[in-house]
Amino acid sequence: MFRANGHFYYQTHVKIQNQSNTIKLGNMLDDMHKIHVHIMRLQKRYYRRYKKNISAYRMNAHIAKLKKRTKPHWKHLPSQVVQDVVLRMGKVYDAFFRNMKDRKAGKTTQKVGRPHIKPHHKYNSMTLHKQVTNLKGTVSKSIVLTRGIPFTNIEK
């Protein structure tokens, strides 16, 4: 057990056995970062053109269309992980625009910067929000896959 970012992480007994699985996990994280970058740029273009925040539904539909047409290598990514990235981006932009609205109304003086693209070297985990049974037979609500630690369960 260790603590990072205010959360306790418990390492499970599931381990990546060979190098090819580690490489696949790294490739998945690289593809997730590319999706993150694409979503951030899409949001910026959409706001510049329409002066609105793009919806999560529209972003998910756009990513699904890209999987079929121009990015077939994204098909191997779990859809729930891609949707989680889209939902996180939606929440970040909603909070940003809510803060701008509150500042204009005089409700707050806190200044929040525009969301930015996360650097590649800092994009090192993804979360699966499915109920998964580990080797001991217990059910966990989410699993975080990271570059440094093979598989971890999050307990809050």
JSON list of C-alpha atoms in Angstrom, two decimals:
[
{"chain": "A", "resi": 1, "resn": "MET", "atom": "CA", "xyz": [0.00, 0.00, 0.00]},
{"chain": "A", "resi": 2, "resn": "PHE", "atom": "CA", "xyz": [1.23, 3.47, -0.81]},
{"chain": "A", "resi": 3, "resn": "ARG", "atom": "CA", "xyz": [-0.25, 6.94, -0.93]},
{"chain": "A", "resi": 4, "resn": "ALA", "atom": "CA", "xyz": [-0.15, 9.38, -3.82]},
{"chain": "A", "resi": 5, "resn": "ASN", "atom": "CA", "xyz": [-2.25, 12.42, -4.67]},
{"chain": "A", "resi": 6, "resn": "GLY", "atom": "CA", "xyz": [-4.30, 12.03, -1.50]},
{"chain": "A", "resi": 7, "resn": "HIS", "atom": "CA", "xyz": [-5.46, 8.49, -2.38]},
{"chain": "A", "resi": 8, "resn": "PHE", "atom": "CA", "xyz": [-4.37, 5.14, -1.04]},
{"chain": "A", "resi": 9, "resn": "TYR", "atom": "CA", "xyz": [-3.34, 2.59, -3.66]},
{"chain": "A", "resi": 10, "resn": "TYR", "atom": "CA", "xyz": [-3.33, -1.15, -3.05]},
{"chain": "A", "resi": 11, "resn": "GLN", "atom": "CA", "xyz": [-1.33, -3.37, -5.35]},
{"chain": "A", "resi": 12, "resn": "THR", "atom": "CA", "xyz": [-3.13, -6.58, -6.35]},
{"chain": "A", "resi": 13, "resn": "HIS", "atom": "CA", "xyz": [-1.60, -9.96, -7.03]},
{"chain": "A", "resi": 14, "resn": "VAL", "atom": "CA", "xyz": [-2.13, -9.76, -10.78]},
{"chain": "A", "resi": 15, "resn": "LYS", "atom": "CA", "xyz": [1.16, -9.11, -12.55]},
{"chain": "A", "resi": 16, "resn": "ILE", "atom": "CA", "xyz": [2.24, -8.61, -16.12]},
{"chain": "A", "resi": 17, "resn": "GLN", "atom": "CA", "xyz": [4.27, -11.72, -16.88]},
{"chain": "A", "resi": 18, "resn": "ASN", "atom": "CA", "xyz": [6.22, -10.82, -19.98]},
{"chain": "A", "resi": 19, "resn": "GLN", "atom": "CA", "xyz": [7.62, -7.87, -21.84]},
{"chain": "A", "resi": 20, "resn": "SER", "atom": "CA", "xyz": [5.07, -7.98, -24.68]},
{"chain": "A", "resi": 21, "resn": "ASN", "atom": "CA", "xyz": [2.19, -7.25, -22.26]},
{"chain": "A", "resi": 22, "resn": "THR", "atom": "CA", "xyz": [4.14, -4.31, -20.85]},
{"chain": "A", "resi": 23, "resn": "ILE", "atom": "CA", "xyz": [4.72, -3.01, -24.38]},
{"chain": "A", "resi": 24, "resn": "LYS", "atom": "CA", "xyz": [1.00, -3.39, -25.19]},
{"chain": "A", "resi": 25, "resn": "LEU", "atom": "CA", "xyz": [0.10, -1.42, -22.05]},
{"chain": "A", "resi": 26, "resn": "GLY", "atom": "CA", "xyz": [2.56, 1.31, -23.01]},
{"chain": "A", "resi": 27, "resn": "ASN", "atom": "CA", "xyz": [1.11, 1.45, -26.53]},
{"chain": "A", "resi": 28, "resn": "MET", "atom": "CA", "xyz": [-2.40, 1.73, -25.08]},
{"chain": "A", "resi": 29, "resn": "LEU", "atom": "CA", "xyz": [-1.31, 4.64, -22.89]},
{"chain": "A", "resi": 30, "resn": "ASP", "atom": "CA", "xyz": [0.34, 6.31, -25.89]},
{"chain": "A", "resi": 31, "resn": "ASP", "atom": "CA", "xyz": [-2.89, 5.97, -27.89]},
{"chain": "A", "resi": 32, "resn": "MET", "atom": "CA", "xyz": [-4.91, 7.32, -24.95]},
{"chain": "A", "resi": 33, "resn": "HIS", "atom": "CA", "xyz": [-2.63, 10.36, -24.85]},
{"chain": "A", "resi": 34, "resn": "LYS", "atom": "CA", "xyz": [-3.21, 10.90, -28.58]},
{"chain": "A", "resi": 35, "resn": "ILE", "atom": "CA", "xyz": [-6.97, 10.78, -27.96]},
{"chain": "A", "resi": 36, "resn": "HIS", "atom": "CA", "xyz": [-6.53, 13.27, -25.10]},
{"chain": "A", "resi": 37, "resn": "VAL", "atom": "CA", "xyz": [-4.61, 15.65, -27.37]},
{"chain": "A", "resi": 38, "resn": "HIS", "atom": "CA", "xyz": [-7.15, 15.25, -30.16]},
{"chain": "A", "resi": 39, "resn": "ILE", "atom": "CA", "xyz": [-10.07, 15.99, -27.82]},
{"chain": "A", "resi": 40, "resn": "MET", "atom": "CA", "xyz": [-8.38, 19.09, -26.40]},
{"chain": "A", "resi": 41, "resn": "ARG", "atom": "CA", "xyz": [-7.66, 20.46, -29.88]},
{"chain": "A", "resi": 42, "resn": "LEU", "atom": "CA", "xyz": [-11.18, 19.61, -31.04]},
{"chain": "A", "resi": 43, "resn": "GLN", "atom": "CA", "xyz": [-12.63, 21.48, -28.06]},
{"chain": "A", "resi": 44, "resn": "LYS", "atom": "CA", "xyz": [-10.46, 24.51, -28.80]},
{"chain": "A", "resi": 45, "resn": "ARG", "atom": "CA", "xyz": [-11.48, 24.56, -32.49]},
{"chain": "A", "resi": 46, "resn": "TYR", "atom": "CA", "xyz": [-15.16, 24.10, -31.63]},
{"chain": "A", "resi": 47, "resn": "TYR", "atom": "CA", "xyz": [-15.10, 26.95, -29.12]},
{"chain": "A", "resi": 48, "resn": "ARG", "atom": "CA", "xyz": [-13.26, 29.24, -31.52]},
{"chain": "A", "resi": 49, "resn": "ARG", "atom": "CA", "xyz": [-15.83, 28.57, -34.24]},
{"chain": "A", "resi": 50, "resn": "TYR", "atom": "CA", "xyz": [-19.14, 28.36, -32.31]},
{"chain": "A", "resi": 51, "resn": "LYS", "atom": "CA", "xyz": [-18.34, 29.99, -28.93]},
{"chain": "A", "resi": 52, "resn": "LYS", "atom": "CA", "xyz": [-19.80, 26.92, -27.19]},
{"chain": "A", "resi": 53, "resn": "ASN", "atom": "CA", "xyz": [-18.54, 23.94, -25.24]},
{"chain": "A", "resi": 54, "resn": "ILE", "atom": "CA", "xyz": [-18.75, 20.68, -27.21]},
{"chain": "A", "resi": 55, "resn": "SER", "atom": "CA", "xyz": [-20.84, 17.97, -25.55]},
{"chain": "A", "resi": 56, "resn": "ALA", "atom": "CA", "xyz": [-19.44, 14.64, -24.37]},
{"chain": "A", "resi": 57, "resn": "TYR", "atom": "CA", "xyz": [-21.92, 12.81, -26.61]},
{"chain": "A", "resi": 58, "resn": "ARG", "atom": "CA", "xyz": [-20.63, 14.63, -29.68]},
{"chain": "A", "resi": 59, "resn": "MET", "atom": "CA", "xyz": [-16.99, 13.98, -28.69]},
{"chain": "A", "resi": 60, "resn": "ASN", "atom": "CA", "xyz": [-17.70, 10.24, -28.21]},
{"chain": "A", "resi": 61, "resn": "ALA", "atom": "CA", "xyz": [-19.41, 10.11, -31.61]},
{"chain": "A", "resi": 62, "resn": "HIS", "atom": "CA", "xyz": [-16.43, 11.88, -33.18]},
{"chain": "A", "resi": 63, "resn": "ILE", "atom": "CA", "xyz": [-13.93, 9.43, -31.64]},
{"chain": "A", "resi": 64, "resn": "ALA", "atom": "CA", "xyz": [-16.07, 6.47, -32.80]},
{"chain": "A", "resi": 65, "resn": "LYS", "atom": "CA", "xyz": [-16.07, 7.90, -36.33]},
{"chain": "A", "resi": 66, "resn": "LEU", "atom": "CA", "xyz": [-12.28, 8.31, -36.21]},
{"chain": "A", "resi": 67, "resn": "LYS", "atom": "CA", "xyz": [-11.89, 4.68, -35.09]},
{"chain": "A", "resi": 68, "resn": "LYS", "atom": "CA", "xyz": [-13.77, 3.53, -38.19]},
{"chain": "A", "resi": 69, "resn": "ARG", "atom": "CA", "xyz": [-12.21, 5.84, -40.77]},
{"chain": "A", "resi": 70, "resn": "THR", "atom": "CA", "xyz": [-8.73, 7.15, -40.05]},
{"chain": "A", "resi": 71, "resn": "LYS", "atom": "CA", "xyz": [-7.50, 5.60, -36.78]},
{"chain": "A", "resi": 72, "resn": "PRO", "atom": "CA", "xyz": [-8.18, 1.83, -36.99]},
{"chain": "A", "resi": 73, "resn": "HIS", "atom": "CA", "xyz": [-5.43, 1.13, -34.43]},
{"chain": "A", "resi": 74, "resn": "TRP", "atom": "CA", "xyz": [-7.64, 2.82, -31.79]},
{"chain": "A", "resi": 75, "resn": "LYS", "atom": "CA", "xyz": [-10.14, -0.05, -32.09]},
{"chain": "A", "resi": 76, "resn": "HIS", "atom": "CA", "xyz": [-8.17, -2.18, -29.63]},
{"chain": "A", "resi": 77, "resn": "LEU", "atom": "CA", "xyz": [-8.66, 0.42, -26.87]},
{"chain": "A", "resi": 78, "resn": "PRO", "atom": "CA", "xyz": [-11.41, -0.36, -24.35]},
{"chain": "A", "resi": 79, "resn": "SER", "atom": "CA", "xyz": [-14.37, 1.92, -25.11]},
{"chain": "A", "resi": 80, "resn": "GLN", "atom": "CA", "xyz": [-15.04, 2.63, -21.42]},
{"chain": "A", "resi": 81, "resn": "VAL", "atom": "CA", "xyz": [-11.51, 4.03, -21.04]},
{"chain": "A", "resi": 82, "resn": "VAL", "atom": "CA", "xyz": [-11.96, 6.30, -24.07]},
{"chain": "A", "resi": 83, "resn": "GLN", "atom": "CA", "xyz": [-15.33, 7.47, -22.73]},
{"chain": "A", "resi": 84, "resn": "ASP", "atom": "CA", "xyz": [-13.69, 8.17, -19.37]},
{"chain": "A", "resi": 85, "resn": "VAL", "atom": "CA", "xyz": [-11.14, 10.45, -21.06]},
{"chain": "A", "resi": 86, "resn": "VAL", "atom": "CA", "xyz": [-13.97, 12.26, -22.85]},
{"chain": "A", "resi": 87, "resn": "LEU", "atom": "CA", "xyz": [-15.99, 12.65, -19.63]},
{"chain": "A", "resi": 88, "resn": "ARG", "atom": "CA", "xyz": [-12.96, 14.00, -17.77]},
{"chain": "A", "resi": 89, "resn": "MET", "atom": "CA", "xyz": [-12.39, 16.58, -20.50]},
{"chain": "A", "resi": 90, "resn": "GLY", "atom": "CA", "xyz": [-16.07, 17.51, -20.39]},
{"chain": "A", "resi": 91, "resn": "LYS", "atom": "CA", "xyz": [-15.94, 18.01, -16.62]},
{"chain": "A", "resi": 92, "resn": "VAL", "atom": "CA", "xyz": [-12.78, 20.11, -16.87]},
{"chain": "A", "resi": 93, "resn": "TYR", "atom": "CA", "xyz": [-14.26, 22.43, -19.47]},
{"chain": "A", "resi": 94, "resn": "ASP", "atom": "CA", "xyz": [-17.59, 22.66, -17.62]},
{"chain": "A", "resi": 95, "resn": "ALA", "atom": "CA", "xyz": [-15.72, 23.74, -14.48]},
{"chain": "A", "resi": 96, "resn": "PHE", "atom": "CA", "xyz": [-13.68, 26.26, -16.46]},
{"chain": "A", "resi": 97, "resn": "PHE", "atom": "CA", "xyz": [-16.73, 27.87, -18.07]},
{"chain": "A", "resi": 98, "resn": "ARG", "atom": "CA", "xyz": [-18.63, 27.82, -14.76]},
{"chain": "A", "resi": 99, "resn": "ASN", "atom": "CA", "xyz": [-15.73, 29.69, -13.13]},
{"chain": "A", "resi": 100, "resn": "MET", "atom": "CA", "xyz": [-15.69, 32.27, -15.94]},
{"chain": "A", "resi": 101, "resn": "LYS", "atom": "CA", "xyz": [-19.43, 32.79, -15.51]},
{"chain": "A", "resi": 102, "resn": "ASP", "atom": "CA", "xyz": [-19.09, 33.16, -11.72]},
{"chain": "A", "resi": 103, "resn": "ARG", "atom": "CA", "xyz": [-16.26, 35.68, -12.13]},
{"chain": "A", "resi": 104, "resn": "LYS", "atom": "CA", "xyz": [-18.34, 37.79, -14.49]},
{"chain": "A", "resi": 105, "resn": "ALA", "atom": "CA", "xyz": [-21.25, 37.70, -12.01]},
{"chain": "A", "resi": 106, "resn": "GLY", "atom": "CA", "xyz": [-18.91, 38.70, -9.16]},
{"chain": "A", "resi": 107, "resn": "LYS", "atom": "CA", "xyz": [-19.51, 35.50, -7.17]},
{"chain": "A", "resi": 108, "resn": "THR", "atom": "CA", "xyz": [-15.83, 34.60, -7.01]},
{"chain": "A", "resi": 109, "resn": "THR", "atom": "CA", "xyz": [-12.44, 36.20, -7.50]},
{"chain": "A", "resi": 110, "resn": "GLN", "atom": "CA", "xyz": [-10.63, 32.92, -8.07]},
{"chain": "A", "resi": 111, "resn": "LYS", "atom": "CA", "xyz": [-8.96, 32.82, -11.47]},
{"chain": "A", "resi": 112, "resn": "VAL", "atom": "CA", "xyz": [-8.76, 29.43, -13.15]},
{"chain": "A", "resi": 113, "resn": "GLY", "atom": "CA", "xyz": [-6.65, 28.94, -16.26]},
{"chain": "A", "resi": 114, "resn": "ARG", "atom": "CA", "xyz": [-7.84, 27.35, -19.45]},
{"chain": "A", "resi": 115, "resn": "PRO", "atom": "CA", "xyz": [-7.40, 23.56, -19.51]},
{"chain": "A", "resi": 116, "resn": "HIS", "atom": "CA", "xyz": [-4.23, 22.56, -21.29]},
{"chain": "A", "resi": 117, "resn": "ILE", "atom": "CA", "xyz": [-2.88, 19.47, -23.02]},
{"chain": "A", "resi": 118, "resn": "LYS", "atom": "CA", "xyz": [-1.24, 17.12, -20.57]},
{"chain": "A", "resi": 119, "resn": "PRO", "atom": "CA", "xyz": [2.39, 16.36, -21.52]},
{"chain": "A", "resi": 120, "resn": "HIS", "atom": "CA", "xyz": [3.14, 12.89, -22.86]},
{"chain": "A", "resi": 121, "resn": "HIS", "atom": "CA", "xyz": [5.52, 12.00, -20.02]},
{"chain": "A", "resi": 122, "resn": "LYS", "atom": "CA", "xyz": [2.82, 12.82, -17.44]},
{"chain": "A", "resi": 123, "resn": "TYR", "atom": "CA", "xyz": [0.07, 10.78, -19.11]},
{"chain": "A", "resi": 124, "resn": "ASN", "atom": "CA", "xyz": [0.82, 7.49, -17.41]},
{"chain": "A", "resi": 125, "resn": "SER", "atom": "CA", "xyz": [-2.44, 5.91, -16.23]},
{"chain": "A", "resi": 126, "resn": "MET", "atom": "CA", "xyz": [-5.94, 4.98, -17.32]},
{"chain": "A", "resi": 127, "resn": "THR", "atom": "CA", "xyz": [-8.89, 3.77, -15.28]},
{"chain": "A", "resi": 128, "resn": "LEU", "atom": "CA", "xyz": [-11.23, 0.88, -16.04]},
{"chain": "A", "resi": 129, "resn": "HIS", "atom": "CA", "xyz": [-14.58, 1.43, -14.29]},
{"chain": "A", "resi": 130, "resn": "LYS", "atom": "CA", "xyz": [-15.90, -2.09, -14.58]},
{"chain": "A", "resi": 131, "resn": "GLN", "atom": "CA", "xyz": [-16.38, -4.54, -11.77]},
{"chain": "A", "resi": 132, "resn": "VAL", "atom": "CA", "xyz": [-13.46, -6.93, -11.97]},
{"chain": "A", "resi": 133, "resn": "THR", "atom": "CA", "xyz": [-12.77, -10.00, -9.86]},
{"chain": "A", "resi": 134, "resn": "ASN", "atom": "CA", "xyz": [-9.15, -10.36, -8.83]},
{"chain": "A", "resi": 135, "resn": "LEU", "atom": "CA", "xyz": [-7.36, -13.58, -7.86]},
{"chain": "A", "resi": 136, "resn": "LYS", "atom": "CA", "xyz": [-8.67, -13.54, -4.28]},
{"chain": "A", "resi": 137, "resn": "GLY", "atom": "CA", "xyz": [-12.26, -13.42, -5.54]},
{"chain": "A", "resi": 138, "resn": "THR", "atom": "CA", "xyz": [-13.08, -9.93, -4.28]},
{"chain": "A", "resi": 139, "resn": "VAL", "atom": "CA", "xyz": [-14.76, -7.43, -6.55]},
{"chain": "A", "resi": 140, "resn": "SER", "atom": "CA", "xyz": [-13.30, -3.98, -7.08]},
{"chain": "A", "resi": 141, "resn": "LYS", "atom": "CA", "xyz": [-15.06, -1.02, -8.67]},
{"chain": "A", "resi": 142, "resn": "SER", "atom": "CA", "xyz": [-12.14, 0.35, -10.66]},
{"chain": "A", "resi": 143, "resn": "ILE", "atom": "CA", "xyz": [-8.67, -0.63, -11.78]},
{"chain": "A", "resi": 144, "resn": "VAL", "atom": "CA", "xyz": [-5.93, 1.84, -12.60]},
{"chain": "A", "resi": 145, "resn": "LEU", "atom": "CA", "xyz": [-3.34, 0.73, -15.13]},
{"chain": "A", "resi": 146, "resn": "THR", "atom": "CA", "xyz": [-0.08, 2.62, -14.79]},
{"chain": "A", "resi": 147, "resn": "ARG", "atom": "CA", "xyz": [3.31, 2.47, -16.45]},
{"chain": "A", "resi": 148, "resn": "GLY", "atom": "CA", "xyz": [5.20, 1.97, -13.19]},
{"chain": "A", "resi": 149, "resn": "ILE", "atom": "CA", "xyz": [2.91, -0.45, -11.35]},
{"chain": "A", "resi": 150, "resn": "PRO", "atom": "CA", "xyz": [1.31, -3.30, -13.31]},
{"chain": "A", "resi": 151, "resn": "PHE", "atom": "CA", "xyz": [-2.23, -3.30, -11.86]},
{"chain": "A", "resi": 152, "resn": "THR", "atom": "CA", "xyz": [-3.61, -1.43, -8.85]},
{"chain": "A", "resi": 153, "resn": "ASN", "atom": "CA", "xyz": [-6.99, -1.12, -7.17]},
{"chain": "A", "resi": 154, "resn": "ILE", "atom": "CA", "xyz": [-8.18, 2.22, -5.89]},
{"chain": "A", "resi": 155, "resn": "GLU", "atom": "CA", "xyz": [-9.83, 2.39, -2.49]},
{"chain": "A", "resi": 156, "resn": "LYS", "atom": "CA", "xyz": [-11.27, 5.70, -1.35]}
]
